[in-house]
Amino acid sequence: MFRTALRNVLAHKGRLLMTMLAVMLGTAFVSGTLVFSDTMGQALRTQNSKSYADIAVTVSDGAAVGNGYGDGAVAADTPTLTEETRKKVAALPGTAEARGVVSGFTGIADKKGALIGNGFSTTGTNYVPGADGTDLRYPLVEGRGPKDATEIALDTRTAEKGGYRVGDTVRAAVNGPVMELKLTGTLHTNDPRVMAGGSLAAFDTATAQKLFLSPGRYAELDVKAKPGTDDAALLTAVKQVLPQGDSIEAKTGRELAAEQDRMIGKLTKMLNLFFLGFAAISLFVGIFIIANTFTMLVAQRTRELALLRAVGATRRQITRSVKIEAVLVGLTASVGGLLAGIGIAVGLRALLNGPMDANLPDGPLVIAPTTVLVALAVGVLVTLAAAWLPARRASRIAPVAAMSASEQPATQKSLRVRNTVGLLFTLAGAGALAAGVGSKEVKLVGLGAAALLLGVFVLTPLLSRPLIALLAPVLRAVYGTPGKLAQENAVRNPRRTAATASALTIGVTLITSLTVIGASVNKAVDDSSDSDIKADYTVVMANSSKLSDEVATQIAKAPGVSAMSAERGLRVTLGEGKGQGEDDADREWLTAVDPATIDQLATIKIKEGSADALKQGKLLVSSGRSEQAGYKVGSTLAVTYPDGTKGSLTVGGVLEANTALAGVIAPENVVGPHTLPGSGLNKVLVKGKDGATEQLRQALRDATGGNPLISVKGDKDIKAESRQAITNVLNLLYGLLGMSVVIAVLGVVNTMAMSVFERRREIGMLRAIGLDRLGIRRMVRLESLLIALFGGLVGVGLGILSAWAVVRTMAGDLKDLGTVVPPLQIAGFLLAAALIGLLAALWPAHRAAKLDILDSIKSE
């Protein structure tokens, strides 16, 4: 039976080609993901080990997070890492060197004033020269290191991007005015943030401390050990001279490297799971193609299989022969998929490091034995699983009764059983979907959508006839006899039509669902922006870090400003009634605003209490936070401020849902005096005398000194950013789902090609009674069009329904969120499905039209 199976595979290799391609693409997705993530993980771990190779102990100050990572401000009694601490560590017997590190965000402008880098990876640090005037951590490429507050050094890539040479004046900024500094040198660094497209600016230590923390303060101490010193012993000694506090933590370099390795492992695992999810979708689509192909091959070989039964082959042997064919097909395709996946991983790394300038770390290509085994096993098992039912059907062919039959149609009983099962799944899925929407349980919605999708797939043979019948009158009216024949052929075998269309339905369902969700979120954000924000411009840091207090003062003096309010976030401790037994549950974020102007900059609709609460020195609480925390109008809260002082605040009103003012809003004149120096601002809202004009925008830019890290955003900018973010995510997901669509197209091609081979005699008879070659081509193309449109219509319907359920579940988290179905995009998806059907039928239609009439009539 093995020889028989091998002969059958070789004899039908042309008909199995599309099946092999489908399996190959799916396994290529799997193996490419594994090879790429393993390669990147290994390269990152190697780079990480080099970063900590010469560090015995690292001491970090969790409170000294620096500009861009938090507020960087601490109370006076909070222990910190100071120069005195560094000297104590440096004086320990086992210490060779104790380096104080300061870091934070620093924006570098090119010569046109644009920010170099992406904002989130624009790094600033301190240059620590040794006795020879150089810093071993940042080797000089040209020039020297900075020595005072007027000088700066840049990494070579940033200097090259900005067109800077040693001696030029560089425009740099942190969170306030732009500084014009002399470039004294260029550096080399392997900082992953810089390698990922960011920038590095190095200052002398005193300047870096002033910019990011406070004079004499460090965020980290990196300790080198003398030869022969045990790291653990040095760690113990270091801990004894450190200030005591929860924010100060010391670890050995090996421990820190191990932690980083674990983080890298988690990141690569998340990357794997994300991409393998789409690979699973592609393989699931491939199952329909594989099952369809083997079903058609078994039907076409009815006589051959019956003859084998007649000469003594048992049912088990027939089943085994079909399964062996599936294993051979899966193994061959998996080997091709593995090789293609390796090529994809190599190409993806070259793309990211080339045109996309991601600068991922270099390293050897990692092809783990596990990757090889997984790729081969996945391809073989998926093919074998898909061929299981066709193999069982093959074993049921009767030795005598099937000798004269070319195909055994599905019995009505089997279709009734299938329809019953499909109906049960559909009803269960719809019920779970409705329950999930009612309870806002995302998991239940996902489970219901999956069950509904599966139920509809099972019911597709039943649905095919009425849905295709809706399209048939148009085809008959336009194309006449070919249109009529196409419609009859499309519903002749409901199982085959259903399997072919279902492969396309999966991709269309997911793409439609994502599109509707994206359109719904965009509409909600636009509506909220229009209704909640009155400010003409919002001034924020491009990397979401804190603005300097000085920025608000500068903006208030800008020409054309009629009203402005800074928004400051501060975390306070509530002294009563909150958070018993829960970590951090007694902490509350307050948003401080100017009570005199905020009503001119944001829409304030009071649900309960007074609209003048802020002006009266009281709190306003959003309705959502009120429900969560139980804050009521008149509630008095004992508060401990960041600077350690205590007081009380009274809730004066509850706001209706508002995206501009969420959480707990406090008057700046009440809580502002209790913030820590350097805590910074979240944003500044600005209203212009003449509205949102370009003159006002430029005035605000000028007021902030042209800082490349500070953005002046109007209403259109905010909406465009939101739309762009959603568009970027959708484009990524569309690209990943594109593989499943390609596999679905292969399925349509495969089905139509094998259908043409199966109906050669019929096509010959049609030609003999007068249907010309053009009519044959039209018949095949229109049949493919009907199948593709059927799959597209079912997919669009399921996608809209699933998106509606997801949107309803999210409605409580985003104001004014409702389901929006973009008609042009949905029509575009249906048009794309139609084009897929027409294009997929080009080759089968050409083959059908070229068939010789007499040879076709004589065929069996």
Short mmCIF file of N, CA and C in Angstrom, two decimals, residues 236-293:
data_model
loop_
_atom_site.label_atom_id
_atom_site.label_comp_id
_atom_site.label_asym_id
_atom_site.label_seq_id
_atom_site.Cartn_x
_atom_site.Cartn_y
_atom_site.Cartn_z
N THR A 236 27.71 42.27 49.04
CA THR A 236 27.45 42.39 50.48
C THR A 236 28.10 43.64 51.05
N ALA A 237 29.33 43.88 50.63
CA ALA A 237 30.05 45.05 51.12
C ALA A 237 29.39 46.34 50.64
N VAL A 238 28.95 46.37 49.38
CA VAL A 238 28.30 47.56 48.82
C VAL A 238 27.01 47.86 49.57
N LYS A 239 26.23 46.84 49.87
CA LYS A 239 24.96 47.05 50.56
C LYS A 239 25.15 47.72 51.92
N GLN A 240 26.28 47.45 52.57
CA GLN A 240 26.51 47.99 53.90
C GLN A 240 26.76 49.50 53.90
N VAL A 241 27.19 50.06 52.75
CA VAL A 241 27.47 51.50 52.71
C VAL A 241 26.38 52.28 51.98
N LEU A 242 25.34 51.61 51.52
CA LEU A 242 24.25 52.28 50.80
C LEU A 242 23.25 52.89 51.75
N PRO A 243 22.61 54.00 51.37
CA PRO A 243 21.52 54.54 52.20
C PRO A 243 20.35 53.57 52.21
N GLN A 244 19.68 53.49 53.33
CA GLN A 244 18.58 52.55 53.47
C GLN A 244 17.28 53.14 52.93
N GLY A 245 16.62 52.40 52.06
CA GLY A 245 15.35 52.86 51.49
C GLY A 245 14.84 51.85 50.48
N ASP A 246 13.51 51.83 50.32
CA ASP A 246 12.91 50.85 49.41
C ASP A 246 13.32 51.07 47.96
N SER A 247 13.68 52.32 47.62
CA SER A 247 13.99 52.62 46.21
C SER A 247 15.41 52.22 45.82
N ILE A 248 16.29 52.01 46.80
CA ILE A 248 17.69 51.67 46.52
C ILE A 248 17.83 50.15 46.45
N GLU A 249 18.34 49.66 45.34
CA GLU A 249 18.46 48.20 45.15
C GLU A 249 19.82 47.89 44.53
N ALA A 250 20.48 46.86 45.05
CA ALA A 250 21.79 46.45 44.55
C ALA A 250 21.74 45.00 44.10
N LYS A 251 22.35 44.72 42.95
CA LYS A 251 22.41 43.35 42.41
C LYS A 251 23.77 43.15 41.75
N THR A 252 24.15 41.89 41.63
CA THR A 252 25.37 41.61 40.89
C THR A 252 25.09 41.77 39.39
N GLY A 253 26.16 42.00 38.64
CA GLY A 253 26.01 42.13 37.19
C GLY A 253 25.42 40.88 36.57
N ARG A 254 25.81 39.72 37.12
CA ARG A 254 25.28 38.46 36.58
C ARG A 254 23.78 38.35 36.83
N GLU A 255 23.35 38.78 38.02
CA GLU A 255 21.91 38.75 38.33
C GLU A 255 21.14 39.66 37.38
N LEU A 256 21.68 40.85 37.17
CA LEU A 256 21.00 41.81 36.29
C LEU A 256 20.98 41.30 34.85
N ALA A 257 22.10 40.71 34.41
CA ALA A 257 22.13 40.14 33.06
C ALA A 257 21.13 39.01 32.93
N ALA A 258 21.01 38.19 33.99
CA ALA A 258 20.04 37.09 33.96
C ALA A 258 18.61 37.61 33.89
N GLU A 259 18.34 38.71 34.63
CA GLU A 259 17.01 39.32 34.58
C GLU A 259 16.71 39.84 33.17
N GLN A 260 17.71 40.49 32.57
CA GLN A 260 17.52 40.98 31.21
C GLN A 260 17.29 39.84 30.24
N ASP A 261 18.01 38.73 30.44
CA ASP A 261 17.83 37.56 29.58
C ASP A 261 16.40 37.02 29.71
N ARG A 262 15.89 37.03 30.93
CA ARG A 262 14.51 36.57 31.13
C ARG A 262 13.52 37.49 30.44
N MET A 263 13.78 38.80 30.51
CA MET A 263 12.91 39.75 29.82
C MET A 263 12.97 39.55 28.31
N ILE A 264 14.18 39.32 27.79
CA ILE A 264 14.33 39.05 26.36
C ILE A 264 13.57 37.79 25.99
N GLY A 265 13.66 36.76 26.86
CA GLY A 265 12.93 35.53 26.61
C GLY A 265 11.42 35.74 26.57
N LYS A 266 10.92 36.58 27.48
CA LYS A 266 9.48 36.88 27.49
C LYS A 266 9.06 37.63 26.23
N LEU A 267 9.92 38.59 25.82
CA LEU A 267 9.60 39.36 24.62
C LEU A 267 9.57 38.47 23.38
N THR A 268 10.57 37.60 23.24
CA THR A 268 10.59 36.71 22.08
C THR A 268 9.44 35.71 22.13
N LYS A 269 9.05 35.31 23.34
CA LYS A 269 7.91 34.41 23.46
C LYS A 269 6.62 35.10 23.02
N MET A 270 6.46 36.37 23.45
CA MET A 270 5.28 37.14 23.03
C MET A 270 5.28 37.33 21.52
N LEU A 271 6.46 37.61 20.96
CA LEU A 271 6.58 37.76 19.51
C LEU A 271 6.18 36.48 18.81
N ASN A 272 6.67 35.36 19.35
CA ASN A 272 6.32 34.06 18.77
C ASN A 272 4.82 33.81 18.79
N LEU A 273 4.22 34.03 19.96
CA LEU A 273 2.79 33.77 20.10
C LEU A 273 1.97 34.63 19.15
N PHE A 274 2.39 35.90 19.01
CA PHE A 274 1.66 36.82 18.13
C PHE A 274 1.69 36.33 16.69
N PHE A 275 2.89 36.07 16.18
CA PHE A 275 3.01 35.67 14.78
C PHE A 275 2.51 34.25 14.55
N LEU A 276 2.72 33.36 15.53
CA LEU A 276 2.24 31.98 15.36
C LEU A 276 0.71 31.93 15.35
N GLY A 277 0.07 32.91 15.99
CA GLY A 277 -1.39 32.97 15.91
C GLY A 277 -1.86 33.15 14.48
N PHE A 278 -1.19 34.02 13.73
CA PHE A 278 -1.55 34.22 12.33
C PHE A 278 -1.12 33.03 11.47
N ALA A 279 -0.02 32.38 11.87
CA ALA A 279 0.38 31.16 11.16
C ALA A 279 -0.69 30.08 11.34
N ALA A 280 -1.26 30.01 12.55
CA ALA A 280 -2.32 29.03 12.81
C ALA A 280 -3.55 29.31 11.95
N ILE A 281 -3.87 30.60 11.76
CA ILE A 281 -4.99 30.95 10.88
C ILE A 281 -4.72 30.48 9.46
N SER A 282 -3.50 30.70 8.98
CA SER A 282 -3.14 30.27 7.63
C SER A 282 -3.24 28.76 7.49
N LEU A 283 -2.76 28.04 8.51
CA LEU A 283 -2.83 26.58 8.45
C LEU A 283 -4.27 26.09 8.53
N PHE A 284 -5.10 26.80 9.32
CA PHE A 284 -6.50 26.44 9.41
C PHE A 284 -7.19 26.60 8.06
N VAL A 285 -6.85 27.69 7.37
CA VAL A 285 -7.38 27.89 6.02
C VAL A 285 -6.90 26.76 5.11
N GLY A 286 -5.63 26.38 5.27
CA GLY A 286 -5.08 25.30 4.44
C GLY A 286 -5.80 23.99 4.63
N ILE A 287 -6.36 23.76 5.83
CA ILE A 287 -7.07 22.50 6.09
C ILE A 287 -8.23 22.33 5.12
N PHE A 288 -8.95 23.42 4.83
CA PHE A 288 -10.08 23.34 3.90
C PHE A 288 -9.60 22.92 2.51
N ILE A 289 -8.47 23.48 2.08
CA ILE A 289 -7.93 23.16 0.76
C ILE A 289 -7.49 21.70 0.70
N ILE A 290 -6.77 21.26 1.74
CA ILE A 290 -6.28 19.89 1.77
C ILE A 290 -7.45 18.90 1.76
N ALA A 291 -8.43 19.15 2.63
CA ALA A 291 -9.58 18.25 2.71
C ALA A 291 -10.33 18.23 1.38
N ASN A 292 -10.50 19.40 0.77
CA ASN A 292 -11.20 19.48 -0.51
C ASN A 292 -10.45 18.70 -1.60
N THR A 293 -9.12 18.85 -1.62
CA THR A 293 -8.32 18.18 -2.64
C THR A 293 -8.41 16.68 -2.50
#
